[in-house]
PDB file of C-alpha atoms in Angstrom:
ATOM      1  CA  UNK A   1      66.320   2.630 -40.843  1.00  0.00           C
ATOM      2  CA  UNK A   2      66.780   2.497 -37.133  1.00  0.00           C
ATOM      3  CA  UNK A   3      64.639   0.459 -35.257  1.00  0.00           C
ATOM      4  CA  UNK A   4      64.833   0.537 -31.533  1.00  0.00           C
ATOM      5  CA  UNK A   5      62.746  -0.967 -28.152  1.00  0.00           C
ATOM      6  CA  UNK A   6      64.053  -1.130 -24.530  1.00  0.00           C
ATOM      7  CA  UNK A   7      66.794  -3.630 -24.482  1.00  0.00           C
ATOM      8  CA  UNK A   8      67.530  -3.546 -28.369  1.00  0.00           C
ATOM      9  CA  UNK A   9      68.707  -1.110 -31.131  1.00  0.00           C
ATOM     10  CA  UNK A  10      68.749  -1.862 -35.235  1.00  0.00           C
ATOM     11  CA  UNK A  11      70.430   0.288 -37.635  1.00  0.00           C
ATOM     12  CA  UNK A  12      70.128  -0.676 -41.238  1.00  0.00           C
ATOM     13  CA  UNK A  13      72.986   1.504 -42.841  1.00  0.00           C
ATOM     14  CA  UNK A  14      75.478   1.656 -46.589  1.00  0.00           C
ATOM     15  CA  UNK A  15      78.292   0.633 -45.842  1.00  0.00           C
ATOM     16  CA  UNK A  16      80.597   3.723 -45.884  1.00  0.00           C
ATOM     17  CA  UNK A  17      83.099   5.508 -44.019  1.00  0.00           C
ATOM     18  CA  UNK A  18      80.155   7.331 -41.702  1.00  0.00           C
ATOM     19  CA  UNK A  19      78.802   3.647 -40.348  1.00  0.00           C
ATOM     20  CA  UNK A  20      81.117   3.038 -37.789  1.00  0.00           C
ATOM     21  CA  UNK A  21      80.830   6.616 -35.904  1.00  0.00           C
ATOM     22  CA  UNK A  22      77.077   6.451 -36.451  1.00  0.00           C
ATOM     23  CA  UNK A  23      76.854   3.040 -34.864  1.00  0.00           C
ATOM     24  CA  UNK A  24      79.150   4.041 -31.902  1.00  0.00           C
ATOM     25  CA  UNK A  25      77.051   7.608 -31.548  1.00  0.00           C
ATOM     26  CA  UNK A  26      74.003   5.292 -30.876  1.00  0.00           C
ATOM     27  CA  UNK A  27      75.667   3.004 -28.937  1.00  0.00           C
ATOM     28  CA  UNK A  28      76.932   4.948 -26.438  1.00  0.00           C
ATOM     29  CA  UNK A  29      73.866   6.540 -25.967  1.00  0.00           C
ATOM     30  CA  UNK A  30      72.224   3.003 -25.369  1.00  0.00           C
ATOM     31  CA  UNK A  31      74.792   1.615 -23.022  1.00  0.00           C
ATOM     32  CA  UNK A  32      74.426   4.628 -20.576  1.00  0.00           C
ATOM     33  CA  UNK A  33      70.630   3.674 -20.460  1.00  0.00           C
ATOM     34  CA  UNK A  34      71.029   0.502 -19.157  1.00  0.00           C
ATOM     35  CA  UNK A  35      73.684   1.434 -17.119  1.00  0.00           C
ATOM     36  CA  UNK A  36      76.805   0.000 -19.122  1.00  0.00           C
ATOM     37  CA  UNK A  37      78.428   3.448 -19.651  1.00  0.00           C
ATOM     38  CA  UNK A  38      82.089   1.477 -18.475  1.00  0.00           C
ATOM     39  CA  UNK A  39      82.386  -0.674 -21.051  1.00  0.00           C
ATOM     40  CA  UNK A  40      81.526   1.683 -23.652  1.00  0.00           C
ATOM     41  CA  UNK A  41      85.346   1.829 -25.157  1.00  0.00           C
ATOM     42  CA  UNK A  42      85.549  -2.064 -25.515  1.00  0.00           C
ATOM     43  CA  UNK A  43      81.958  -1.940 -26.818  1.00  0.00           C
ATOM     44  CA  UNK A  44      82.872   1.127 -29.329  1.00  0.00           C
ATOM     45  CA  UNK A  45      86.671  -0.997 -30.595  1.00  0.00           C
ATOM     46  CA  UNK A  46      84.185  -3.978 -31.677  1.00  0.00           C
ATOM     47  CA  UNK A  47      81.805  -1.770 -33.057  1.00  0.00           C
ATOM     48  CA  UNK A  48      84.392  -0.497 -35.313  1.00  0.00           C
ATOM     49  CA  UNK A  49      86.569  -3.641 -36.376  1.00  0.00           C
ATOM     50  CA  UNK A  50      82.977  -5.417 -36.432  1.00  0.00           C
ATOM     51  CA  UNK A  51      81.509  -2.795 -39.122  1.00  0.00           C
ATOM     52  CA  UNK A  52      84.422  -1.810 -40.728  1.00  0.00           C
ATOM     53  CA  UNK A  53      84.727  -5.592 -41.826  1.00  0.00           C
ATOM     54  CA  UNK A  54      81.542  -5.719 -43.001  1.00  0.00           C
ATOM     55  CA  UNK A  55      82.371  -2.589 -45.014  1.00  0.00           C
ATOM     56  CA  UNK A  56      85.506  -4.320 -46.624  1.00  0.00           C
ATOM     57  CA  UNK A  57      83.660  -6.993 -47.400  1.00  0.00           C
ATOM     58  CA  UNK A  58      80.238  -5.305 -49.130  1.00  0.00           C
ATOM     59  CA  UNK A  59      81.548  -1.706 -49.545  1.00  0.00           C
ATOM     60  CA  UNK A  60      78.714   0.646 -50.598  1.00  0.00           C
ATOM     61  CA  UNK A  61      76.226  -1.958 -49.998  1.00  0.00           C
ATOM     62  CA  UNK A  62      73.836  -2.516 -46.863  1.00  0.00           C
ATOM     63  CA  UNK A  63      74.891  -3.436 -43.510  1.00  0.00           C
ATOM     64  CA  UNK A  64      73.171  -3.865 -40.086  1.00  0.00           C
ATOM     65  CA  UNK A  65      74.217  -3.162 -36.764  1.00  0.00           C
ATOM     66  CA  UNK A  66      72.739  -4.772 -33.769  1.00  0.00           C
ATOM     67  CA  UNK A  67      72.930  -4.203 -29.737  1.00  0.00           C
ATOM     68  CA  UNK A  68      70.949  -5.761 -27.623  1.00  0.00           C
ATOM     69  CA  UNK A  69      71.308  -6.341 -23.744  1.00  0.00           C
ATOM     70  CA  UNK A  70      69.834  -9.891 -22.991  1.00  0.00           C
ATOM     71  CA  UNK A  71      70.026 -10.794 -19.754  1.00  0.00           C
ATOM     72  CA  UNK A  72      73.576 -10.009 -18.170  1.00  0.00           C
ATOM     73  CA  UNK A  73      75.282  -9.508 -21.079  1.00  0.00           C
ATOM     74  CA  UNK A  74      75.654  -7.244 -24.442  1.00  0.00           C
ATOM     75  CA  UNK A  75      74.891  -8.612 -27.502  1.00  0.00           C
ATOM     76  CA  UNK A  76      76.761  -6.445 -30.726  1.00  0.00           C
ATOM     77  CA  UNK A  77      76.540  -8.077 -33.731  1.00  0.00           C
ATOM     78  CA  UNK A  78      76.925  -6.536 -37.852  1.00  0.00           C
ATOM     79  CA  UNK A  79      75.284  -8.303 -40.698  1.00  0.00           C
ATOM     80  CA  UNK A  80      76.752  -8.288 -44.291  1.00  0.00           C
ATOM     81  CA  UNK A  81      75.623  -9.514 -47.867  1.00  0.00           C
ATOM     82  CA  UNK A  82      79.010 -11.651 -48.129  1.00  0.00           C
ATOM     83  CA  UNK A  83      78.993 -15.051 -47.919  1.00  0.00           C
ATOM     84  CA  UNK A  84      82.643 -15.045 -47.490  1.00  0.00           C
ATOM     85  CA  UNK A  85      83.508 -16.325 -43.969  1.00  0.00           C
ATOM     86  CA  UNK A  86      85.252 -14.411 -41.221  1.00  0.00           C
ATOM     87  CA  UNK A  87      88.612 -15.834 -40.725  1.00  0.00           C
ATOM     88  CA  UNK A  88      90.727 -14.549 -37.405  1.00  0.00           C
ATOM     89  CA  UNK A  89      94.625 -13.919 -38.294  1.00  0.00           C
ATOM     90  CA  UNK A  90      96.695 -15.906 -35.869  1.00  0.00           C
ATOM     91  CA  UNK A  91      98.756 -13.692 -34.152  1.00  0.00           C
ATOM     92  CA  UNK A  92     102.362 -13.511 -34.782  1.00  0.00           C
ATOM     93  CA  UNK A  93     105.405 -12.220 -32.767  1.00  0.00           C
ATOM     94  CA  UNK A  94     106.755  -9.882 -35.431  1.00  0.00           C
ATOM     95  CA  UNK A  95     107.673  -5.836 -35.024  1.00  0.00           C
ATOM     96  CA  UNK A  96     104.821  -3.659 -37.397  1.00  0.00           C
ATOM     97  CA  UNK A  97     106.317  -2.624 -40.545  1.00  0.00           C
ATOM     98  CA  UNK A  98     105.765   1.058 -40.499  1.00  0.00           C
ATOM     99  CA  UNK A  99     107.111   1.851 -43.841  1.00  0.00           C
ATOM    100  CA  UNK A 100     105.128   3.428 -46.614  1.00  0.00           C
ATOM    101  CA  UNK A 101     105.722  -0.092 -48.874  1.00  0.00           C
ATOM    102  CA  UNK A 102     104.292  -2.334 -46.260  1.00  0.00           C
ATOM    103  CA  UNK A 103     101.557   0.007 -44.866  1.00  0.00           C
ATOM    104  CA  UNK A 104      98.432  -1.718 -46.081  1.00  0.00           C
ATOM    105  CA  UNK A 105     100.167  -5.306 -45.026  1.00  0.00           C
ATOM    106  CA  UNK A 106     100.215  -4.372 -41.341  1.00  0.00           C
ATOM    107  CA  UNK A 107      95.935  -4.630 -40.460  1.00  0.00           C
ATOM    108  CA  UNK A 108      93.585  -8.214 -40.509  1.00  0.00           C
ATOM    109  CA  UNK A 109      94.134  -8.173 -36.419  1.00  0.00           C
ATOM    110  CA  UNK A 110      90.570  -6.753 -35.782  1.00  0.00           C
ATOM    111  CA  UNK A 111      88.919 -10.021 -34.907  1.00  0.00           C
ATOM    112  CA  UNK A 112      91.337 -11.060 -32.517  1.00  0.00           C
ATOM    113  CA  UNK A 113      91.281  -7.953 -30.857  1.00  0.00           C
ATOM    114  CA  UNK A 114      87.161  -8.549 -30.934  1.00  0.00           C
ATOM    115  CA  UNK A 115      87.898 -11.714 -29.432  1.00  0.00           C
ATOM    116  CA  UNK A 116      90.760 -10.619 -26.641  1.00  0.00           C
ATOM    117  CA  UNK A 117      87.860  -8.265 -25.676  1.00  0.00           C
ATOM    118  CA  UNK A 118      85.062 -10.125 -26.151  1.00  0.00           C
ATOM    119  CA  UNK A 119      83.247 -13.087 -23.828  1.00  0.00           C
ATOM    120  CA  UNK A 120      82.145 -14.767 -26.900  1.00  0.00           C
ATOM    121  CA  UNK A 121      82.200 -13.842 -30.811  1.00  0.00           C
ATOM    122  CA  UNK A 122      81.238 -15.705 -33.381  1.00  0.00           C
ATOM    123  CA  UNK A 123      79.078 -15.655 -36.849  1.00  0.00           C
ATOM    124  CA  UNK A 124      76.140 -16.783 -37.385  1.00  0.00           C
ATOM    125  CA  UNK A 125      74.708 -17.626 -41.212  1.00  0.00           C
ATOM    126  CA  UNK A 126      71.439 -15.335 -42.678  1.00  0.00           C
ATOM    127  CA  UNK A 127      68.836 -17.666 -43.616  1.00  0.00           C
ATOM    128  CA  UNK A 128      67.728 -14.797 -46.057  1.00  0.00           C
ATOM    129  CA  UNK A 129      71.393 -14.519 -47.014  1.00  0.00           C
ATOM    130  CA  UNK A 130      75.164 -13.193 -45.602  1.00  0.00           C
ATOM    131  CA  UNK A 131      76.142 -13.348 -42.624  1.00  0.00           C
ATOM    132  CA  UNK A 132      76.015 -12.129 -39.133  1.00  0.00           C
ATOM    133  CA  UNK A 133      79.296 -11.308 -36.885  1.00  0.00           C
ATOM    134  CA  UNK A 134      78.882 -10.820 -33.276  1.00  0.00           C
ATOM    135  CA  UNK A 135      79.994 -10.509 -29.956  1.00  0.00           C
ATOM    136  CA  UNK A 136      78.785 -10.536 -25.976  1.00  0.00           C
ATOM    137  CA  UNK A 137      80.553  -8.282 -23.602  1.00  0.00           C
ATOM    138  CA  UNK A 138      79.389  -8.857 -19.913  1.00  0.00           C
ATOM    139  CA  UNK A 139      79.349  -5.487 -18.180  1.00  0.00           C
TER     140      UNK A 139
END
């Protein structure tokens, strides 16, 4: 489903290895519209940490993606079935372990890079269930 009016667009989507390129395909689209087109590569990097944590956390499951521009800012924002709260990693001062044994130990930094780029971020409870993750970027 993708639902769409001036200032907002709403894609209903599994959650698979396809969302986040779909999602940024639309969204760049959207922000040249109103004009945004320059911050379309901080606007595609939360795109893509936003939805692929929603796919980690409900993989093969719905998700939502949300942009809307309301009044001088960008509103992106990914919905989820998980009740599990996001939960920023603090940031350490420590080299990337590059090796094959410590590979998958190296990610978890995607919401503070959402938040380094981001005015505002946040998540916001589903009355009807799971959760909501957004940010506002101010163009």
């Amino acid at each position: 489903m993708v639902a769409t009016g001036r200032d907002c667009l709403l894609i209903s989507m599994l959650a698979s290895a396809a969302a986040a390129g779909l999602a940024r395909t639309l969204m760049n689209a959207r922000l040249s519209s109103w004009g945004c087109a320059h911050i379309s590569d901080d606007a595609a990097l939360i795109a893509s940490e936003l939805i692929n944590n929603a796919i980690n956390e409900t993989p093969g499951r719905e998700i939502r993606y949300r942009m809307s521009l309301e009044g001088d800012e960008v509103l992106m924002a990914v919905w989820d079935s998980s009740e599990r709260t996001p939960c920023p990693r603090e940031p350490a001062h420590v080299a990337l372990d590059l090796s094959p044994e410590a590979w998958d130990d190296n990610g978890g930094w995607g919401l503070s890079i959402v938040t380094a780029l981001a005015v505002s971020s946040g998540y916001t409870t589903d009355p009807s269930g799971g959760k909501w993750v957004w940010a506002r970027l101010k163009p």
